[in-house]
XYZ file of C-alpha atoms in Angstrom:
109
model
C 15.446 7.952 2.108
C 13.146 5.376 0.981
C 11.841 4.191 5.096
C 10.400 7.975 5.194
C 8.983 8.031 1.767
C 7.138 5.059 2.797
C 4.963 7.063 5.395
C 1.906 7.461 3.554
C 1.463 3.776 2.350
C 0.000 2.336 5.516
C -1.308 -1.761 5.808
C -4.615 -1.447 7.262
C -6.628 -4.318 8.930
C -9.015 -6.610 7.348
C -12.345 -5.007 9.179
C -14.129 -4.629 6.398
C -13.430 -8.497 4.925
C -16.690 -10.830 5.049
C -14.995 -13.832 4.811
C -13.914 -15.296 8.315
C -10.964 -17.153 8.569
C -10.071 -19.617 11.956
C -6.443 -19.100 12.914
C -4.652 -22.603 13.313
C -1.671 -21.071 15.116
C -1.959 -19.154 18.431
C -2.574 -15.755 18.119
C 0.968 -13.998 19.488
C 2.321 -16.522 16.742
C -0.369 -15.211 13.613
C -0.441 -11.867 13.826
C 2.187 -9.089 11.959
C 4.336 -7.051 14.198
C 2.469 -4.269 14.252
C 5.767 -1.564 13.797
C 7.407 -3.190 11.319
C 7.854 -1.018 8.184
C 7.530 -3.240 4.936
C 10.715 -2.860 3.064
C 9.013 -2.253 -0.136
C 12.223 -2.688 -2.102
C 11.812 -6.236 -1.586
C 7.862 -6.853 -2.173
C 6.014 -7.973 -4.599
C 2.858 -5.618 -6.318
C 0.490 -9.058 -5.134
C 2.417 -8.930 -1.386
C 1.693 -4.760 -1.147
C -1.881 -5.101 -2.584
C -2.637 -7.204 -0.526
C -1.122 -5.545 3.036
C -2.986 -2.474 1.822
C -6.314 -4.841 1.533
C -6.058 -8.245 3.004
C -9.532 -9.545 1.141
C -7.311 -8.950 -2.196
C -10.129 -6.681 -3.708
C -7.137 -4.113 -4.725
C -5.248 -6.768 -6.572
C -7.127 -5.748 -9.173
C -4.912 -3.216 -9.626
C -1.250 -5.371 -9.719
C -1.501 -5.444 -13.969
C -1.645 -1.902 -14.058
C 1.556 -1.790 -11.828
C 3.931 -4.300 -13.267
C 3.003 -2.282 -16.845
C 3.908 1.209 -15.354
C 6.650 0.025 -12.633
C 9.999 -1.954 -11.939
C 9.110 -2.751 -8.035
C 6.688 -1.324 -4.795
C 9.621 1.233 -3.918
C 9.198 2.844 -7.833
C 5.860 3.510 -6.980
C 6.526 4.593 -3.204
C 8.939 7.248 -4.263
C 6.850 8.286 -7.442
C 3.970 9.450 -5.321
C 5.109 10.221 -2.088
C 5.456 14.237 -1.182
C 6.389 16.226 1.404
C 3.519 18.414 3.388
C 5.419 21.885 3.608
C 2.628 22.567 6.625
C 3.593 19.623 8.916
C 7.393 18.445 7.140
C 5.791 14.339 6.846
C 4.842 12.598 4.055
C 1.849 12.940 2.153
C 0.441 10.778 -0.683
C -0.047 12.408 -3.922
C -3.536 11.743 -5.392
C -1.858 11.674 -8.661
C -1.643 7.730 -7.779
C -5.477 7.159 -7.984
C -5.767 9.010 -11.265
C -2.662 6.915 -13.081
C -3.422 3.620 -11.638
C -7.574 4.654 -12.168
C -8.022 3.692 -8.305
C -11.622 3.606 -7.590
C -13.037 6.157 -4.690
C -13.794 2.790 -2.910
C -10.293 1.925 -2.568
C -8.638 5.486 -1.945
C -9.739 5.468 1.474
C -7.241 2.551 2.169
C -4.076 4.015 0.993
């Protein structure tokens, strides 16, 4: 089940972004649904990386993702491990090595 595998990949807020954005739509309409689980089967790599870091700093990993994988769902399935202690899902740290993800960006995953 892909939705169970999606747990270790979280969407984060852009609190670390230095740019300020002025909203033109009412706040309730412009905020994403908090409990919504992204559909990694339909999501592009750019959309996925932007959902992890809305500032766009993660887009530097898009070429490596596109070269090595067909879909975001494939990445999620490849790097999701079962945590035997909690029976929960955890992120395989091999993702960081395989894609060359910097120490600074690792905490966003």
